[in-house]
Short mmCIF file of N, CA and C in Angstrom, two decimals:
data_model
loop_
_atom_site.label_atom_id
_atom_site.label_comp_id
_atom_site.label_asym_id
_atom_site.label_seq_id
_atom_site.Cartn_x
_atom_site.Cartn_y
_atom_site.Cartn_z
N MET J 1 -15.40 38.10 -12.04
CA MET J 1 -16.52 37.24 -12.36
C MET J 1 -16.27 35.87 -11.72
N SER J 2 -17.25 35.36 -11.03
CA SER J 2 -17.08 34.09 -10.34
C SER J 2 -17.19 32.93 -11.33
N THR J 3 -16.75 31.76 -10.91
CA THR J 3 -16.84 30.59 -11.77
C THR J 3 -18.29 30.18 -11.96
N ARG J 4 -19.13 30.55 -11.03
CA ARG J 4 -20.55 30.22 -11.14
C ARG J 4 -21.19 30.97 -12.30
N ASP J 5 -20.74 32.18 -12.59
CA ASP J 5 -21.31 32.98 -13.66
C ASP J 5 -20.78 32.58 -15.04
N ARG J 6 -19.74 31.75 -15.11
CA ARG J 6 -19.16 31.35 -16.39
C ARG J 6 -19.62 29.97 -16.82
N ARG J 7 -20.70 29.49 -16.28
CA ARG J 7 -21.19 28.16 -16.64
C ARG J 7 -21.87 28.18 -18.00
N LYS J 8 -22.09 26.99 -18.53
CA LYS J 8 -22.76 26.85 -19.81
C LYS J 8 -24.21 27.31 -19.67
N PRO J 9 -24.78 27.87 -20.73
CA PRO J 9 -26.19 28.26 -20.67
C PRO J 9 -27.08 27.03 -20.62
N GLY J 10 -28.28 27.20 -20.11
CA GLY J 10 -29.22 26.09 -19.98
C GLY J 10 -29.31 25.63 -18.54
N TRP J 11 -30.26 24.79 -18.28
CA TRP J 11 -30.49 24.32 -16.92
C TRP J 11 -30.04 22.88 -16.80
N SER J 12 -29.35 22.57 -15.74
CA SER J 12 -28.88 21.22 -15.48
C SER J 12 -28.94 20.97 -13.97
N PRO J 13 -29.50 19.84 -13.56
CA PRO J 13 -29.53 19.54 -12.12
C PRO J 13 -28.13 19.44 -11.52
N ALA J 14 -27.16 19.07 -12.31
CA ALA J 14 -25.79 18.94 -11.79
C ALA J 14 -25.19 20.29 -11.45
N GLN J 15 -25.70 21.37 -12.05
CA GLN J 15 -25.15 22.69 -11.80
C GLN J 15 -25.86 23.42 -10.66
N VAL J 16 -26.87 22.81 -10.07
CA VAL J 16 -27.57 23.42 -8.95
C VAL J 16 -26.71 23.27 -7.70
N SER J 17 -26.47 24.37 -7.01
CA SER J 17 -25.61 24.32 -5.82
C SER J 17 -26.34 23.67 -4.64
N TRP J 18 -25.58 23.30 -3.64
CA TRP J 18 -26.18 22.67 -2.46
C TRP J 18 -27.10 23.63 -1.74
N ARG J 19 -26.80 24.94 -1.78
CA ARG J 19 -27.67 25.93 -1.14
C ARG J 19 -29.02 26.02 -1.84
N GLU J 20 -28.99 25.92 -3.16
CA GLU J 20 -30.23 25.95 -3.92
C GLU J 20 -31.06 24.70 -3.65
N TRP J 21 -30.39 23.55 -3.59
CA TRP J 21 -31.11 22.31 -3.25
C TRP J 21 -31.69 22.39 -1.84
N LEU J 22 -30.94 23.02 -0.94
CA LEU J 22 -31.43 23.18 0.43
C LEU J 22 -32.67 24.08 0.45
N GLY J 23 -32.68 25.12 -0.36
CA GLY J 23 -33.85 25.98 -0.47
C GLY J 23 -35.05 25.23 -1.00
N LEU J 24 -34.84 24.38 -2.00
CA LEU J 24 -35.94 23.58 -2.53
C LEU J 24 -36.42 22.58 -1.50
N ALA J 25 -35.50 21.97 -0.75
CA ALA J 25 -35.89 21.02 0.30
C ALA J 25 -36.72 21.71 1.37
N ALA J 26 -36.35 22.94 1.72
CA ALA J 26 -37.14 23.70 2.70
C ALA J 26 -38.54 23.96 2.17
N GLY J 27 -38.64 24.27 0.89
CA GLY J 27 -39.94 24.48 0.28
C GLY J 27 -40.79 23.22 0.27
N LEU J 28 -40.17 22.09 -0.06
CA LEU J 28 -40.91 20.83 -0.07
C LEU J 28 -41.33 20.41 1.34
N LEU J 29 -40.49 20.65 2.30
CA LEU J 29 -40.83 20.37 3.69
C LEU J 29 -42.00 21.24 4.14
N ALA J 30 -41.99 22.50 3.71
CA ALA J 30 -43.09 23.41 4.04
C ALA J 30 -44.39 22.93 3.40
N VAL J 31 -44.33 22.44 2.17
CA VAL J 31 -45.53 21.92 1.52
C VAL J 31 -46.03 20.67 2.24
N ALA J 32 -45.12 19.81 2.68
CA ALA J 32 -45.52 18.62 3.43
C ALA J 32 -46.22 18.99 4.73
N SER J 33 -45.80 20.10 5.34
CA SER J 33 -46.43 20.51 6.60
C SER J 33 -47.87 20.95 6.42
N LEU J 34 -48.25 21.32 5.20
CA LEU J 34 -49.62 21.76 4.94
C LEU J 34 -50.63 20.63 5.08
N PHE J 35 -50.17 19.39 5.02
CA PHE J 35 -51.07 18.25 5.10
C PHE J 35 -51.17 17.66 6.51
N LEU J 36 -50.49 18.27 7.45
CA LEU J 36 -50.53 17.82 8.84
C LEU J 36 -51.44 18.74 9.66
N PRO J 37 -51.91 18.28 10.83
CA PRO J 37 -52.71 19.19 11.68
C PRO J 37 -51.87 20.33 12.21
N TRP J 38 -52.47 21.52 12.29
CA TRP J 38 -51.75 22.73 12.72
C TRP J 38 -52.18 23.19 14.10
N THR J 39 -53.39 22.92 14.50
CA THR J 39 -53.87 23.36 15.80
C THR J 39 -54.55 22.18 16.49
N GLN J 40 -54.25 22.01 17.74
CA GLN J 40 -54.80 20.93 18.54
C GLN J 40 -55.45 21.52 19.78
N LEU J 41 -56.65 21.11 20.10
CA LEU J 41 -57.32 21.55 21.32
C LEU J 41 -57.02 20.56 22.43
N SER J 42 -56.74 21.08 23.62
CA SER J 42 -56.46 20.21 24.77
C SER J 42 -56.96 20.90 26.03
N SER J 43 -57.04 20.12 27.09
CA SER J 43 -57.48 20.66 28.36
C SER J 43 -56.84 19.86 29.49
N ALA J 44 -56.57 20.57 30.59
CA ALA J 44 -56.03 19.90 31.78
C ALA J 44 -57.14 19.24 32.58
N ASN J 45 -58.36 19.71 32.41
CA ASN J 45 -59.52 19.16 33.10
C ASN J 45 -59.88 17.81 32.48
N PRO J 46 -59.93 16.72 33.27
CA PRO J 46 -60.21 15.40 32.71
C PRO J 46 -61.59 15.29 32.05
N GLU J 47 -62.58 15.99 32.59
CA GLU J 47 -63.92 15.92 32.00
C GLU J 47 -63.95 16.59 30.63
N VAL J 48 -63.31 17.74 30.55
CA VAL J 48 -63.26 18.45 29.27
C VAL J 48 -62.40 17.67 28.28
N SER J 49 -61.32 17.09 28.75
CA SER J 49 -60.45 16.29 27.89
C SER J 49 -61.21 15.08 27.34
N ALA J 50 -62.04 14.46 28.16
CA ALA J 50 -62.86 13.33 27.70
C ALA J 50 -63.89 13.79 26.68
N ALA J 51 -64.46 14.97 26.89
CA ALA J 51 -65.42 15.51 25.93
C ALA J 51 -64.73 15.82 24.60
N LEU J 52 -63.52 16.33 24.65
CA LEU J 52 -62.78 16.60 23.41
C LEU J 52 -62.45 15.30 22.68
N ALA J 53 -62.21 14.24 23.41
CA ALA J 53 -61.89 12.95 22.79
C ALA J 53 -63.10 12.38 22.05
N GLU J 54 -64.30 12.75 22.48
CA GLU J 54 -65.51 12.24 21.83
C GLU J 54 -65.88 13.02 20.57
N LEU J 55 -65.33 14.20 20.42
CA LEU J 55 -65.63 15.03 19.24
C LEU J 55 -64.95 14.46 18.00
N PRO J 56 -65.46 14.78 16.81
CA PRO J 56 -64.77 14.35 15.59
C PRO J 56 -63.37 14.94 15.52
N ALA J 57 -62.47 14.22 14.90
CA ALA J 57 -61.05 14.63 14.84
C ALA J 57 -60.87 15.99 14.19
N GLU J 58 -61.68 16.31 13.17
CA GLU J 58 -61.51 17.60 12.48
C GLU J 58 -61.96 18.78 13.33
N ASP J 59 -62.71 18.54 14.41
CA ASP J 59 -63.08 19.62 15.33
C ASP J 59 -62.00 19.86 16.39
N VAL J 60 -61.24 18.85 16.70
CA VAL J 60 -60.23 18.95 17.75
C VAL J 60 -58.86 19.33 17.17
N SER J 61 -58.53 18.78 16.03
CA SER J 61 -57.27 19.16 15.39
C SER J 61 -57.61 19.76 14.03
N ARG J 62 -57.12 20.98 13.82
CA ARG J 62 -57.46 21.75 12.63
C ARG J 62 -56.28 21.80 11.67
N SER J 63 -56.60 21.78 10.39
CA SER J 63 -55.56 21.90 9.37
C SER J 63 -55.24 23.37 9.13
N VAL J 64 -54.19 23.62 8.37
CA VAL J 64 -53.78 24.98 8.07
C VAL J 64 -54.81 25.69 7.22
N TRP J 65 -55.58 24.94 6.46
CA TRP J 65 -56.56 25.54 5.55
C TRP J 65 -57.73 26.14 6.30
N LYS J 66 -57.91 25.76 7.55
CA LYS J 66 -58.94 26.38 8.39
C LYS J 66 -58.36 27.46 9.28
N ALA J 67 -57.06 27.68 9.16
CA ALA J 67 -56.38 28.70 9.96
C ALA J 67 -56.48 30.04 9.24
N THR J 68 -55.80 31.02 9.79
CA THR J 68 -55.79 32.34 9.18
C THR J 68 -54.91 32.35 7.93
N PHE J 69 -54.97 33.44 7.21
CA PHE J 69 -54.15 33.66 6.00
C PHE J 69 -52.68 33.50 6.31
N PHE J 70 -52.26 33.95 7.48
CA PHE J 70 -50.85 33.89 7.85
C PHE J 70 -50.37 32.45 8.04
N GLY J 71 -51.28 31.55 8.35
CA GLY J 71 -50.89 30.16 8.56
C GLY J 71 -50.38 29.50 7.30
N TRP J 72 -51.09 29.64 6.21
CA TRP J 72 -50.66 28.96 4.99
C TRP J 72 -49.81 29.84 4.07
N LEU J 73 -49.70 31.13 4.36
CA LEU J 73 -48.88 32.00 3.52
C LEU J 73 -47.40 31.62 3.59
N ALA J 74 -46.88 31.41 4.79
CA ALA J 74 -45.45 31.15 4.96
C ALA J 74 -45.00 29.87 4.24
N PRO J 75 -45.65 28.73 4.43
CA PRO J 75 -45.18 27.53 3.72
C PRO J 75 -45.27 27.65 2.21
N LEU J 76 -46.33 28.24 1.71
CA LEU J 76 -46.45 28.38 0.26
C LEU J 76 -45.41 29.35 -0.30
N LEU J 77 -45.13 30.41 0.43
CA LEU J 77 -44.13 31.38 0.00
C LEU J 77 -42.74 30.75 -0.04
N VAL J 78 -42.41 29.97 0.97
CA VAL J 78 -41.10 29.29 0.99
C VAL J 78 -41.02 28.28 -0.15
N ALA J 79 -42.11 27.56 -0.42
CA ALA J 79 -42.10 26.58 -1.51
C ALA J 79 -41.93 27.25 -2.87
N ILE J 80 -42.65 28.32 -3.10
CA ILE J 80 -42.56 29.01 -4.39
C ILE J 80 -41.17 29.62 -4.60
N SER J 81 -40.65 30.24 -3.56
CA SER J 81 -39.31 30.84 -3.71
C SER J 81 -38.23 29.77 -3.85
N GLY J 82 -38.39 28.63 -3.19
CA GLY J 82 -37.43 27.53 -3.35
C GLY J 82 -37.40 26.99 -4.77
N VAL J 83 -38.58 26.86 -5.37
CA VAL J 83 -38.65 26.41 -6.77
C VAL J 83 -38.03 27.45 -7.69
N CYS J 84 -38.31 28.72 -7.45
CA CYS J 84 -37.74 29.79 -8.28
C CYS J 84 -36.22 29.80 -8.20
N VAL J 85 -35.67 29.62 -7.02
CA VAL J 85 -34.22 29.64 -6.87
C VAL J 85 -33.58 28.48 -7.61
N VAL J 86 -34.17 27.30 -7.54
CA VAL J 86 -33.58 26.13 -8.21
C VAL J 86 -33.72 26.26 -9.73
N LEU J 87 -34.89 26.70 -10.20
CA LEU J 87 -35.10 26.76 -11.64
C LEU J 87 -34.39 27.95 -12.29
N LEU J 88 -34.35 29.08 -11.59
CA LEU J 88 -33.81 30.29 -12.20
C LEU J 88 -32.41 30.65 -11.70
N GLY J 89 -31.89 29.91 -10.73
CA GLY J 89 -30.61 30.25 -10.12
C GLY J 89 -29.41 30.06 -11.02
N GLN J 90 -29.56 29.37 -12.13
CA GLN J 90 -28.43 29.14 -13.01
C GLN J 90 -28.28 30.22 -14.07
N ARG J 91 -29.14 31.18 -14.08
CA ARG J 91 -29.05 32.25 -15.06
C ARG J 91 -28.29 33.43 -14.44
N PRO J 92 -27.11 33.71 -14.95
CA PRO J 92 -26.29 34.77 -14.36
C PRO J 92 -26.98 36.13 -14.32
N LEU J 93 -27.74 36.45 -15.35
CA LEU J 93 -28.42 37.74 -15.37
C LEU J 93 -29.42 37.85 -14.21
N LEU J 94 -30.16 36.78 -13.96
CA LEU J 94 -31.12 36.80 -12.85
C LEU J 94 -30.41 36.82 -11.50
N ARG J 95 -29.29 36.15 -11.41
CA ARG J 95 -28.54 36.16 -10.14
C ARG J 95 -28.05 37.56 -9.83
N ARG J 96 -27.58 38.28 -10.86
CA ARG J 96 -27.12 39.64 -10.64
C ARG J 96 -28.28 40.62 -10.48
N SER J 97 -29.44 40.27 -11.02
CA SER J 97 -30.59 41.19 -10.98
C SER J 97 -31.37 41.13 -9.67
N GLY J 98 -31.09 40.17 -8.83
CA GLY J 98 -31.75 40.18 -7.53
C GLY J 98 -32.38 38.88 -7.09
N LEU J 99 -32.05 37.76 -7.71
CA LEU J 99 -32.62 36.49 -7.26
C LEU J 99 -32.25 36.17 -5.81
N PRO J 100 -31.00 36.41 -5.37
CA PRO J 100 -30.70 36.17 -3.95
C PRO J 100 -31.52 37.06 -3.03
N GLN J 101 -31.78 38.29 -3.46
CA GLN J 101 -32.60 39.18 -2.63
C GLN J 101 -34.04 38.70 -2.59
N LEU J 102 -34.51 38.09 -3.68
CA LEU J 102 -35.86 37.53 -3.69
C LEU J 102 -35.99 36.47 -2.61
N TRP J 103 -34.97 35.60 -2.53
CA TRP J 103 -34.98 34.55 -1.51
C TRP J 103 -34.96 35.14 -0.11
N LEU J 104 -34.15 36.16 0.09
CA LEU J 104 -34.05 36.81 1.40
C LEU J 104 -35.37 37.48 1.79
N ILE J 105 -35.97 38.19 0.87
CA ILE J 105 -37.24 38.87 1.16
C ILE J 105 -38.35 37.86 1.39
N ALA J 106 -38.40 36.81 0.58
CA ALA J 106 -39.43 35.78 0.77
C ALA J 106 -39.27 35.09 2.12
N ALA J 107 -38.04 34.81 2.51
CA ALA J 107 -37.80 34.18 3.82
C ALA J 107 -38.19 35.12 4.96
N SER J 108 -37.92 36.41 4.80
CA SER J 108 -38.29 37.39 5.84
C SER J 108 -39.80 37.52 5.96
N VAL J 109 -40.48 37.60 4.83
CA VAL J 109 -41.96 37.70 4.87
C VAL J 109 -42.54 36.42 5.45
N ALA J 110 -41.98 35.27 5.09
CA ALA J 110 -42.47 33.99 5.64
C ALA J 110 -42.25 33.93 7.15
N ALA J 111 -41.11 34.42 7.62
CA ALA J 111 -40.87 34.44 9.07
C ALA J 111 -41.86 35.34 9.79
N CYS J 112 -42.13 36.51 9.22
CA CYS J 112 -43.13 37.41 9.83
C CYS J 112 -44.52 36.78 9.81
N ALA J 113 -44.87 36.13 8.71
CA ALA J 113 -46.17 35.46 8.62
C ALA J 113 -46.28 34.33 9.64
N THR J 114 -45.17 33.63 9.87
CA THR J 114 -45.17 32.55 10.85
C THR J 114 -45.40 33.08 12.26
N VAL J 115 -44.74 34.18 12.58
CA VAL J 115 -44.95 34.80 13.90
C VAL J 115 -46.40 35.25 14.05
N LEU J 116 -46.94 35.88 13.03
CA LEU J 116 -48.34 36.31 13.10
C LEU J 116 -49.30 35.13 13.17
N ALA J 117 -48.97 34.03 12.51
CA ALA J 117 -49.81 32.83 12.60
C ALA J 117 -49.84 32.28 14.02
N TRP J 118 -48.70 32.35 14.72
CA TRP J 118 -48.66 31.90 16.12
C TRP J 118 -49.47 32.85 17.00
N VAL J 119 -49.36 34.16 16.73
CA VAL J 119 -50.09 35.14 17.54
C VAL J 119 -51.59 34.98 17.36
N PHE J 120 -52.01 34.73 16.13
CA PHE J 120 -53.44 34.65 15.82
C PHE J 120 -53.94 33.21 15.73
N VAL J 121 -53.35 32.31 16.47
CA VAL J 121 -53.72 30.90 16.41
C VAL J 121 -55.20 30.68 16.79
N GLU J 122 -55.71 31.50 17.66
CA GLU J 122 -57.09 31.32 18.11
C GLU J 122 -58.11 31.87 17.11
N TRP J 123 -57.68 32.65 16.15
CA TRP J 123 -58.61 33.31 15.23
C TRP J 123 -59.26 32.37 14.24
N GLN J 124 -58.82 31.13 14.18
CA GLN J 124 -59.48 30.19 13.28
C GLN J 124 -60.82 29.75 13.83
N PHE J 125 -61.08 30.13 15.06
CA PHE J 125 -62.37 29.88 15.68
C PHE J 125 -63.11 31.20 15.76
N GLY J 126 -64.42 31.15 15.68
CA GLY J 126 -65.22 32.37 15.78
C GLY J 126 -65.15 32.95 17.19
N ALA J 127 -65.63 34.19 17.34
CA ALA J 127 -65.57 34.87 18.64
C ALA J 127 -66.36 34.11 19.70
N GLU J 128 -67.53 33.61 19.34
CA GLU J 128 -68.33 32.84 20.30
C GLU J 128 -67.65 31.54 20.66
N GLN J 129 -67.07 30.88 19.69
CA GLN J 129 -66.36 29.63 19.97
C GLN J 129 -65.15 29.87 20.87
N ARG J 130 -64.40 30.94 20.59
CA ARG J 130 -63.22 31.25 21.44
C ARG J 130 -63.65 31.52 22.87
N ALA J 131 -64.75 32.27 23.04
CA ALA J 131 -65.22 32.59 24.39
C ALA J 131 -65.65 31.31 25.11
N PHE J 132 -66.38 30.44 24.40
CA PHE J 132 -66.84 29.19 25.01
C PHE J 132 -65.66 28.30 25.37
N LEU J 133 -64.70 28.19 24.48
CA LEU J 133 -63.53 27.34 24.75
C LEU J 133 -62.70 27.90 25.89
N ALA J 134 -62.58 29.22 25.98
CA ALA J 134 -61.82 29.83 27.07
C ALA J 134 -62.49 29.58 28.41
N VAL J 135 -63.82 29.70 28.45
CA VAL J 135 -64.56 29.45 29.69
C VAL J 135 -64.46 27.98 30.08
N SER J 136 -64.43 27.10 29.08
CA SER J 136 -64.36 25.66 29.34
C SER J 136 -62.97 25.20 29.76
N GLY J 137 -61.97 26.06 29.63
CA GLY J 137 -60.61 25.69 30.00
C GLY J 137 -59.87 24.93 28.91
N VAL J 138 -60.25 25.17 27.66
CA VAL J 138 -59.61 24.51 26.54
C VAL J 138 -58.45 25.36 26.06
N ASN J 139 -57.31 24.71 25.82
CA ASN J 139 -56.11 25.39 25.33
C ASN J 139 -55.97 25.20 23.82
N PHE J 140 -55.44 26.20 23.16
CA PHE J 140 -55.13 26.12 21.73
C PHE J 140 -53.65 25.80 21.63
N ASP J 141 -53.33 24.58 21.25
CA ASP J 141 -51.93 24.16 21.16
C ASP J 141 -51.51 24.01 19.71
N ALA J 142 -50.23 24.20 19.47
CA ALA J 142 -49.68 23.98 18.13
C ALA J 142 -49.51 22.48 17.91
N ALA J 143 -49.86 22.02 16.72
CA ALA J 143 -49.71 20.61 16.38
C ALA J 143 -48.46 20.44 15.49
N SER J 144 -48.24 19.25 15.04
CA SER J 144 -47.01 18.91 14.31
C SER J 144 -46.80 19.73 13.05
N GLY J 145 -47.86 20.03 12.32
CA GLY J 145 -47.73 20.80 11.09
C GLY J 145 -47.21 22.21 11.33
N ARG J 146 -47.65 22.83 12.41
CA ARG J 146 -47.19 24.19 12.71
C ARG J 146 -45.71 24.21 13.05
N TYR J 147 -45.24 23.21 13.79
CA TYR J 147 -43.82 23.14 14.11
C TYR J 147 -42.99 22.86 12.87
N LEU J 148 -43.46 21.96 12.03
CA LEU J 148 -42.72 21.62 10.82
C LEU J 148 -42.74 22.78 9.82
N GLY J 149 -43.87 23.46 9.72
CA GLY J 149 -43.99 24.60 8.78
C GLY J 149 -43.11 25.73 9.18
#
């Protein structure tokens, strides 16, 4: 039996390990990324770039909430699992019952969702909009929120 399993019952911030705090920090960072732009439209053509500059900011840079399901699934999943690990990680029964596996599975699902969000980055626009933007030479670029998330 490890020394971690012989701790006093109850929850104490002093008994949370650095790995658990790191998991919570990752979750909080993921939540912070939800408030940043996730998709940015750009173009190499100066005329199209000037036209994009005249559009409202919410049309040119999109938040995660206008993205696909995969866009906001990963940050929320990491945040929820980070909170679960910090709050429930001090209970030996839960640690032996699979709490570390919960973190591993949640991180794996979040990684898969992140990959799918990158693949389907254009899907936040309708089919007609995607066709028009492609003909116009507009690129769908990742913004700061997507990199941080």
